[in-house]
Amino acid sequence: MRGQLEDGGQGNVCFAGECDVVAQNCAAGSRCTYVSQGNVTSRRCVPASTGTVDEGGNCQSIATTEGDFYDTCKAGLACTASPTSGGGTAPYTCKRFCHGGDQCAAPSDCVEVMHFTGSNELPRVCGAPGASCDVLTQGCTSPLGCYPSPKSGSVCVTAGTLADGQPCTYSNDCGPGSACVKDGVGLVCREMCRAPSGSPACSSGRCEPLQDFPGVGVCVP
């Protein structure tokens, strides 16, 4: 599932860098994290000893004598705060960087997107999944759509705009009512349908069951 920004937009953008915050591929004794210096933020290897806070613990950012600025979370974690339902901000805690939901402990999913000043990257961390919903009837408040998530079931997240048949990466890259599914060697958006039959039905093609989602299928040519 493509992550959701605080303003409702979609996230998940990463570029080539010195290291990978999920894979943690720095040399022994180091951790990969986002480091700010001046008005530039990038992924760099820093001493692992600078990260002492476990997942879920309260964290902060520290400055070094060299002018680097980074958080106090252990390797693979990021210090971030989420908005509260009352419009405020929760305390800063360490959350796990992720590429997908399988890297998050239930009931969390890989849906929360971070933004760093001085960087165009939008990495994801494990966070609370969206509200549950029915992918066949939708029902999420705009600009959200209901999409199947292997980790969280069917959840409301920011809706995409890709049309059926277009290549995709995440289910919510597609427009509401469609999902990103395997098609040969790639992934494409396909309209969802009630399987094995019923409403909504395919406008064309046949309804093939969607794995792990009983009663839900996708329309294939």
PDB file of C-alpha atoms in Angstrom:
ATOM      1  CA  MET A   1       0.000   0.000   0.000  1.00  0.00           C
ATOM      2  CA  ARG A   2       1.366   3.422  -0.901  1.00  0.00           C
ATOM      3  CA  GLY A   3       1.639   5.547   2.227  1.00  0.00           C
ATOM      4  CA  GLN A   4      -0.406   8.578   3.173  1.00  0.00           C
ATOM      5  CA  LEU A   5       0.921  12.034   4.014  1.00  0.00           C
ATOM      6  CA  GLU A   6      -0.576  14.166   6.776  1.00  0.00           C
ATOM      7  CA  ASP A   7      -2.232  16.407   4.181  1.00  0.00           C
ATOM      8  CA  GLY A   8      -3.930  13.409   2.553  1.00  0.00           C
ATOM      9  CA  GLY A   9      -1.525  13.108  -0.371  1.00  0.00           C
ATOM     10  CA  GLN A  10       0.319   9.970  -1.367  1.00  0.00           C
ATOM     11  CA  GLY A  11       3.911   9.274  -0.452  1.00  0.00           C
ATOM     12  CA  ASN A  12       6.767   6.799  -0.802  1.00  0.00           C
ATOM     13  CA  VAL A  13       9.644   8.218  -2.829  1.00  0.00           C
ATOM     14  CA  CYS A  14      13.280   7.172  -2.369  1.00  0.00           C
ATOM     15  CA  PHE A  15      16.418   7.680  -4.441  1.00  0.00           C
ATOM     16  CA  ALA A  16      19.889   6.159  -4.555  1.00  0.00           C
ATOM     17  CA  GLY A  17      21.807   6.914  -1.369  1.00  0.00           C
ATOM     18  CA  GLU A  18      24.772   5.952   0.769  1.00  0.00           C
ATOM     19  CA  CYS A  19      22.759   3.285   2.591  1.00  0.00           C
ATOM     20  CA  ASP A  20      19.305   1.734   3.038  1.00  0.00           C
ATOM     21  CA  VAL A  21      17.359   2.582   6.211  1.00  0.00           C
ATOM     22  CA  VAL A  22      15.371  -0.671   5.980  1.00  0.00           C
ATOM     23  CA  ALA A  23      18.160  -3.070   4.968  1.00  0.00           C
ATOM     24  CA  GLN A  24      20.638  -1.370   7.342  1.00  0.00           C
ATOM     25  CA  ASN A  25      23.591  -2.149   5.093  1.00  0.00           C
ATOM     26  CA  CYS A  26      26.201   0.039   6.783  1.00  0.00           C
ATOM     27  CA  ALA A  27      29.438  -1.462   8.088  1.00  0.00           C
ATOM     28  CA  ALA A  28      29.440  -3.128  11.495  1.00  0.00           C
ATOM     29  CA  GLY A  29      29.119  -0.603  14.294  1.00  0.00           C
ATOM     30  CA  SER A  30      27.134   1.858  12.177  1.00  0.00           C
ATOM     31  CA  ARG A  31      23.467   2.482  11.429  1.00  0.00           C
ATOM     32  CA  CYS A  32      21.763   4.048   8.421  1.00  0.00           C
ATOM     33  CA  THR A  33      19.559   7.031   9.146  1.00  0.00           C
ATOM     34  CA  TYR A  34      18.590  10.437   7.783  1.00  0.00           C
ATOM     35  CA  VAL A  35      21.180  13.084   8.617  1.00  0.00           C
ATOM     36  CA  SER A  36      20.614  16.825   8.240  1.00  0.00           C
ATOM     37  CA  GLN A  37      23.427  19.297   7.772  1.00  0.00           C
ATOM     38  CA  GLY A  38      22.524  22.859   6.905  1.00  0.00           C
ATOM     39  CA  ASN A  39      19.614  22.727   4.472  1.00  0.00           C
ATOM     40  CA  VAL A  40      20.378  19.240   3.107  1.00  0.00           C
ATOM     41  CA  THR A  41      19.133  15.903   4.472  1.00  0.00           C
ATOM     42  CA  SER A  42      20.401  12.558   3.180  1.00  0.00           C
ATOM     43  CA  ARG A  43      20.759   8.913   4.190  1.00  0.00           C
ATOM     44  CA  ARG A  44      24.131   8.299   5.801  1.00  0.00           C
ATOM     45  CA  CYS A  45      25.920   5.822   8.047  1.00  0.00           C
ATOM     46  CA  VAL A  46      26.485   7.098  11.589  1.00  0.00           C
ATOM     47  CA  PRO A  47      27.828   5.355  14.722  1.00  0.00           C
ATOM     48  CA  ALA A  48      25.303   2.788  15.960  1.00  0.00           C
ATOM     49  CA  SER A  49      26.055   3.885  19.521  1.00  0.00           C
ATOM     50  CA  THR A  50      24.209   7.159  18.841  1.00  0.00           C
ATOM     51  CA  GLY A  51      20.918   5.255  18.541  1.00  0.00           C
ATOM     52  CA  THR A  52      19.741   3.986  21.925  1.00  0.00           C
ATOM     53  CA  VAL A  53      15.921   4.196  21.852  1.00  0.00           C
ATOM     54  CA  ASP A  54      13.823   1.104  21.062  1.00  0.00           C
ATOM     55  CA  GLU A  55      10.743   0.991  18.827  1.00  0.00           C
ATOM     56  CA  GLY A  56       7.887   2.834  20.545  1.00  0.00           C
ATOM     57  CA  GLY A  57      10.172   4.746  22.905  1.00  0.00           C
ATOM     58  CA  ASN A  58      10.317   8.533  23.197  1.00  0.00           C
ATOM     59  CA  CYS A  59      13.086  10.036  21.083  1.00  0.00           C
ATOM     60  CA  GLN A  60      14.704  13.296  20.075  1.00  0.00           C
ATOM     61  CA  SER A  61      17.203  14.713  17.610  1.00  0.00           C
ATOM     62  CA  ILE A  62      20.780  15.539  18.542  1.00  0.00           C
ATOM     63  CA  ALA A  63      23.456  17.750  17.005  1.00  0.00           C
ATOM     64  CA  THR A  64      27.100  16.742  16.623  1.00  0.00           C
ATOM     65  CA  THR A  65      30.154  18.979  16.801  1.00  0.00           C
ATOM     66  CA  GLU A  66      30.536  18.483  13.030  1.00  0.00           C
ATOM     67  CA  GLY A  67      27.118  20.052  12.429  1.00  0.00           C
ATOM     68  CA  ASP A  68      25.215  16.829  11.729  1.00  0.00           C
ATOM     69  CA  PHE A  69      21.691  16.491  13.082  1.00  0.00           C
ATOM     70  CA  TYR A  70      20.001  13.093  13.524  1.00  0.00           C
ATOM     71  CA  ASP A  71      17.731  11.166  15.892  1.00  0.00           C
ATOM     72  CA  THR A  72      18.406   8.887  18.854  1.00  0.00           C
ATOM     73  CA  CYS A  73      16.483   5.816  17.623  1.00  0.00           C
ATOM     74  CA  LYS A  74      18.134   2.436  17.188  1.00  0.00           C
ATOM     75  CA  ALA A  75      19.033   1.096  13.733  1.00  0.00           C
ATOM     76  CA  GLY A  76      16.059   0.734  11.389  1.00  0.00           C
ATOM     77  CA  LEU A  77      13.905   3.204  13.322  1.00  0.00           C
ATOM     78  CA  ALA A  78      12.902   6.830  12.792  1.00  0.00           C
ATOM     79  CA  CYS A  79      11.876   9.503  15.288  1.00  0.00           C
ATOM     80  CA  THR A  80       8.496  10.861  14.251  1.00  0.00           C
ATOM     81  CA  ALA A  81       5.248  12.240  15.633  1.00  0.00           C
ATOM     82  CA  SER A  82       1.742  11.682  14.286  1.00  0.00           C
ATOM     83  CA  PRO A  83      -1.170  14.139  14.354  1.00  0.00           C
ATOM     84  CA  THR A  84      -3.868  13.387  16.930  1.00  0.00           C
ATOM     85  CA  SER A  85      -7.618  13.286  16.326  1.00  0.00           C
ATOM     86  CA  GLY A  86      -7.917  16.603  18.167  1.00  0.00           C
ATOM     87  CA  GLY A  87      -5.583  18.360  15.752  1.00  0.00           C
ATOM     88  CA  GLY A  88      -2.508  18.256  17.980  1.00  0.00           C
ATOM     89  CA  THR A  89       0.669  16.214  17.710  1.00  0.00           C
ATOM     90  CA  ALA A  90       1.531  13.069  19.648  1.00  0.00           C
ATOM     91  CA  PRO A  91       4.937  12.765  21.389  1.00  0.00           C
ATOM     92  CA  TYR A  92       7.903  11.859  19.201  1.00  0.00           C
ATOM     93  CA  THR A  93       8.514   8.104  19.231  1.00  0.00           C
ATOM     94  CA  CYS A  94      10.662   5.645  17.288  1.00  0.00           C
ATOM     95  CA  LYS A  95       8.838   3.892  14.443  1.00  0.00           C
ATOM     96  CA  ARG A  96      10.189   1.235  12.099  1.00  0.00           C
ATOM     97  CA  PHE A  97      11.219   2.109   8.550  1.00  0.00           C
ATOM     98  CA  CYS A  98       9.520  -0.218   6.068  1.00  0.00           C
ATOM     99  CA  HIS A  99       9.123  -1.078   2.402  1.00  0.00           C
ATOM    100  CA  GLY A 100       5.989  -3.189   2.971  1.00  0.00           C
ATOM    101  CA  GLY A 101       3.543  -4.378   5.600  1.00  0.00           C
ATOM    102  CA  ASP A 102       5.429  -7.617   6.272  1.00  0.00           C
ATOM    103  CA  GLN A 103       8.075  -5.544   8.069  1.00  0.00           C
ATOM    104  CA  CYS A 104       5.534  -4.169  10.559  1.00  0.00           C
ATOM    105  CA  ALA A 105       4.177  -5.832  13.697  1.00  0.00           C
ATOM    106  CA  ALA A 106       0.384  -6.255  13.721  1.00  0.00           C
ATOM    107  CA  PRO A 107      -1.815  -4.284  13.786  1.00  0.00           C
ATOM    108  CA  SER A 108       0.539  -1.701  12.248  1.00  0.00           C
ATOM    109  CA  ASP A 109       0.971  -1.423   8.492  1.00  0.00           C
ATOM    110  CA  CYS A 110       3.531   0.301   6.278  1.00  0.00           C
ATOM    111  CA  VAL A 111       1.347   3.323   5.556  1.00  0.00           C
ATOM    112  CA  GLU A 112       2.800   6.333   7.382  1.00  0.00           C
ATOM    113  CA  VAL A 113       4.976   8.634   5.286  1.00  0.00           C
ATOM    114  CA  MET A 114       7.774  10.852   6.578  1.00  0.00           C
ATOM    115  CA  HIS A 115       9.012  14.108   5.089  1.00  0.00           C
ATOM    116  CA  PHE A 116      12.412  15.582   5.916  1.00  0.00           C
ATOM    117  CA  THR A 117      13.319  19.233   5.442  1.00  0.00           C
ATOM    118  CA  GLY A 118      16.069  19.390   2.847  1.00  0.00           C
ATOM    119  CA  SER A 119      15.118  16.139   1.091  1.00  0.00           C
ATOM    120  CA  ASN A 120      12.681  15.153  -1.649  1.00  0.00           C
ATOM    121  CA  GLU A 121      12.458  11.611  -0.309  1.00  0.00           C
ATOM    122  CA  LEU A 122       9.261  10.321   1.285  1.00  0.00           C
ATOM    123  CA  PRO A 123      10.162   7.124   3.172  1.00  0.00           C
ATOM    124  CA  ARG A 124       7.571   5.070   5.033  1.00  0.00           C
ATOM    125  CA  VAL A 125       7.359   3.852   8.613  1.00  0.00           C
ATOM    126  CA  CYS A 126       4.995   1.436  10.338  1.00  0.00           C
ATOM    127  CA  GLY A 127       1.868   3.169  11.593  1.00  0.00           C
ATOM    128  CA  ALA A 128      -1.787   2.643  12.378  1.00  0.00           C
ATOM    129  CA  PRO A 129      -3.764   1.349   9.380  1.00  0.00           C
ATOM    130  CA  GLY A 130      -6.655   3.346   7.982  1.00  0.00           C
ATOM    131  CA  ALA A 131     -10.296   2.723   8.842  1.00  0.00           C
ATOM    132  CA  SER A 132     -11.680  -0.627   7.698  1.00  0.00           C
ATOM    133  CA  CYS A 133     -14.052  -0.648   4.732  1.00  0.00           C
ATOM    134  CA  ASP A 134     -15.591  -2.787   1.982  1.00  0.00           C
ATOM    135  CA  VAL A 135     -13.617  -2.729  -1.275  1.00  0.00           C
ATOM    136  CA  LEU A 136     -16.728  -3.565  -3.297  1.00  0.00           C
ATOM    137  CA  THR A 137     -18.952  -0.798  -1.924  1.00  0.00           C
ATOM    138  CA  GLN A 138     -16.129   1.664  -1.122  1.00  0.00           C
ATOM    139  CA  GLY A 139     -17.658   4.197   1.314  1.00  0.00           C
ATOM    140  CA  CYS A 140     -14.476   6.042   2.320  1.00  0.00           C
ATOM    141  CA  THR A 141     -14.578   9.827   2.534  1.00  0.00           C
ATOM    142  CA  SER A 142     -12.911  11.604  -0.411  1.00  0.00           C
ATOM    143  CA  PRO A 143      -9.995  11.827  -1.179  1.00  0.00           C
ATOM    144  CA  LEU A 144      -9.736   8.325   0.287  1.00  0.00           C
ATOM    145  CA  GLY A 145     -10.618   5.046  -1.378  1.00  0.00           C
ATOM    146  CA  CYS A 146     -11.026   1.501  -0.066  1.00  0.00           C
ATOM    147  CA  TYR A 147      -8.209  -0.851  -1.060  1.00  0.00           C
ATOM    148  CA  PRO A 148      -7.135  -4.404  -0.180  1.00  0.00           C
ATOM    149  CA  SER A 149      -4.059  -4.545   2.060  1.00  0.00           C
ATOM    150  CA  PRO A 150      -2.442  -7.944   2.739  1.00  0.00           C
ATOM    151  CA  LYS A 151      -1.456  -6.732   6.207  1.00  0.00           C
ATOM    152  CA  SER A 152      -4.550  -4.816   7.341  1.00  0.00           C
ATOM    153  CA  GLY A 153      -7.405  -6.202   5.267  1.00  0.00           C
ATOM    154  CA  SER A 154      -9.488  -3.592   3.444  1.00  0.00           C
ATOM    155  CA  VAL A 155      -8.623  -0.051   4.563  1.00  0.00           C
ATOM    156  CA  CYS A 156      -9.314   3.572   3.626  1.00  0.00           C
ATOM    157  CA  VAL A 157      -6.208   5.286   2.224  1.00  0.00           C
ATOM    158  CA  THR A 158      -5.478   8.080  -0.228  1.00  0.00           C
ATOM    159  CA  ALA A 159      -6.932   7.125  -3.608  1.00  0.00           C
ATOM    160  CA  GLY A 160      -4.814   6.933  -6.738  1.00  0.00           C
ATOM    161  CA  THR A 161      -5.682   7.976 -10.271  1.00  0.00           C
ATOM    162  CA  LEU A 162      -4.341   5.231 -12.553  1.00  0.00           C
ATOM    163  CA  ALA A 163      -6.864   3.702 -14.941  1.00  0.00           C
ATOM    164  CA  ASP A 164      -7.521  -0.021 -15.352  1.00  0.00           C
ATOM    165  CA  GLY A 165      -4.789  -1.708 -17.369  1.00  0.00           C
ATOM    166  CA  GLN A 166      -2.095   0.820 -16.440  1.00  0.00           C
ATOM    167  CA  PRO A 167       1.119  -0.373 -14.742  1.00  0.00           C
ATOM    168  CA  CYS A 168       1.181   0.191 -10.978  1.00  0.00           C
ATOM    169  CA  THR A 169       3.230  -0.529  -7.867  1.00  0.00           C
ATOM    170  CA  TYR A 170       0.717  -0.277  -5.012  1.00  0.00           C
ATOM    171  CA  SER A 171      -3.037  -0.962  -4.876  1.00  0.00           C
ATOM    172  CA  ASN A 172      -3.873   2.641  -4.113  1.00  0.00           C
ATOM    173  CA  ASP A 173      -1.948   3.829  -7.154  1.00  0.00           C
ATOM    174  CA  CYS A 174      -5.163   2.792  -8.922  1.00  0.00           C
ATOM    175  CA  GLY A 175      -8.447   4.670  -8.911  1.00  0.00           C
ATOM    176  CA  PRO A 176     -11.132   3.733  -6.339  1.00  0.00           C
ATOM    177  CA  GLY A 177     -12.750   0.392  -7.116  1.00  0.00           C
ATOM    178  CA  SER A 178      -9.581  -1.047  -8.645  1.00  0.00           C
ATOM    179  CA  ALA A 179      -6.525  -2.825  -7.243  1.00  0.00           C
ATOM    180  CA  CYS A 180      -2.924  -3.347  -8.322  1.00  0.00           C
ATOM    181  CA  VAL A 181      -2.533  -7.037  -9.172  1.00  0.00           C
ATOM    182  CA  LYS A 182      -0.065  -9.292 -10.942  1.00  0.00           C
ATOM    183  CA  ASP A 183      -0.519  -9.582 -14.681  1.00  0.00           C
ATOM    184  CA  GLY A 184       2.110 -11.771 -16.313  1.00  0.00           C
ATOM    185  CA  VAL A 185       5.504 -10.425 -15.258  1.00  0.00           C
ATOM    186  CA  GLY A 186       4.236  -7.039 -14.079  1.00  0.00           C
ATOM    187  CA  LEU A 187       1.557  -5.323 -12.005  1.00  0.00           C
ATOM    188  CA  VAL A 188      -1.451  -3.512 -13.451  1.00  0.00           C
ATOM    189  CA  CYS A 189      -4.646  -1.903 -12.182  1.00  0.00           C
ATOM    190  CA  ARG A 190      -7.718  -4.124 -12.459  1.00  0.00           C
ATOM    191  CA  GLU A 191     -11.345  -3.362 -11.616  1.00  0.00           C
ATOM    192  CA  MET A 192     -12.600  -5.260  -8.552  1.00  0.00           C
ATOM    193  CA  CYS A 193     -15.728  -7.410  -8.700  1.00  0.00           C
ATOM    194  CA  ARG A 194     -17.791  -9.741  -6.514  1.00  0.00           C
ATOM    195  CA  ALA A 195     -16.551 -13.325  -6.808  1.00  0.00           C
ATOM    196  CA  PRO A 196     -17.689 -15.729  -8.045  1.00  0.00           C
ATOM    197  CA  SER A 197     -20.667 -13.618  -9.172  1.00  0.00           C
ATOM    198  CA  GLY A 198     -22.928 -10.772  -8.138  1.00  0.00           C
ATOM    199  CA  SER A 199     -22.718  -7.001  -7.959  1.00  0.00           C
ATOM    200  CA  PRO A 200     -20.510  -5.227  -8.792  1.00  0.00           C
ATOM    201  CA  ALA A 201     -19.839  -7.292 -11.888  1.00  0.00           C
ATOM    202  CA  CYS A 202     -17.141  -6.800 -14.495  1.00  0.00           C
ATOM    203  CA  SER A 203     -17.939  -4.312 -17.222  1.00  0.00           C
ATOM    204  CA  SER A 204     -15.848  -6.578 -19.457  1.00  0.00           C
ATOM    205  CA  GLY A 205     -13.795  -9.746 -19.058  1.00  0.00           C
ATOM    206  CA  ARG A 206     -14.245 -12.292 -16.260  1.00  0.00           C
ATOM    207  CA  CYS A 207     -14.080 -12.056 -12.462  1.00  0.00           C
ATOM    208  CA  GLU A 208     -11.116 -13.965 -11.001  1.00  0.00           C
ATOM    209  CA  PRO A 209     -10.865 -14.410  -7.177  1.00  0.00           C
ATOM    210  CA  LEU A 210      -8.448 -12.100  -5.360  1.00  0.00           C
ATOM    211  CA  GLN A 211      -6.145 -14.118  -3.109  1.00  0.00           C
ATOM    212  CA  ASP A 212      -6.804 -13.769   0.653  1.00  0.00           C
ATOM    213  CA  PHE A 213      -9.971 -11.700   0.101  1.00  0.00           C
ATOM    214  CA  PRO A 214     -12.998 -14.053   0.062  1.00  0.00           C
ATOM    215  CA  GLY A 215     -15.855 -12.849  -2.114  1.00  0.00           C
ATOM    216  CA  VAL A 216     -13.648 -10.312  -3.902  1.00  0.00           C
ATOM    217  CA  GLY A 217     -12.230 -10.692  -7.383  1.00  0.00           C
ATOM    218  CA  VAL A 218     -10.617  -8.650 -10.126  1.00  0.00           C
ATOM    219  CA  CYS A 219     -11.702  -8.332 -13.724  1.00  0.00           C
ATOM    220  CA  VAL A 220      -9.283  -9.849 -16.214  1.00  0.00           C
ATOM    221  CA  PRO A 221      -9.563  -9.769 -20.019  1.00  0.00           C
TER     222      PRO A 221
END
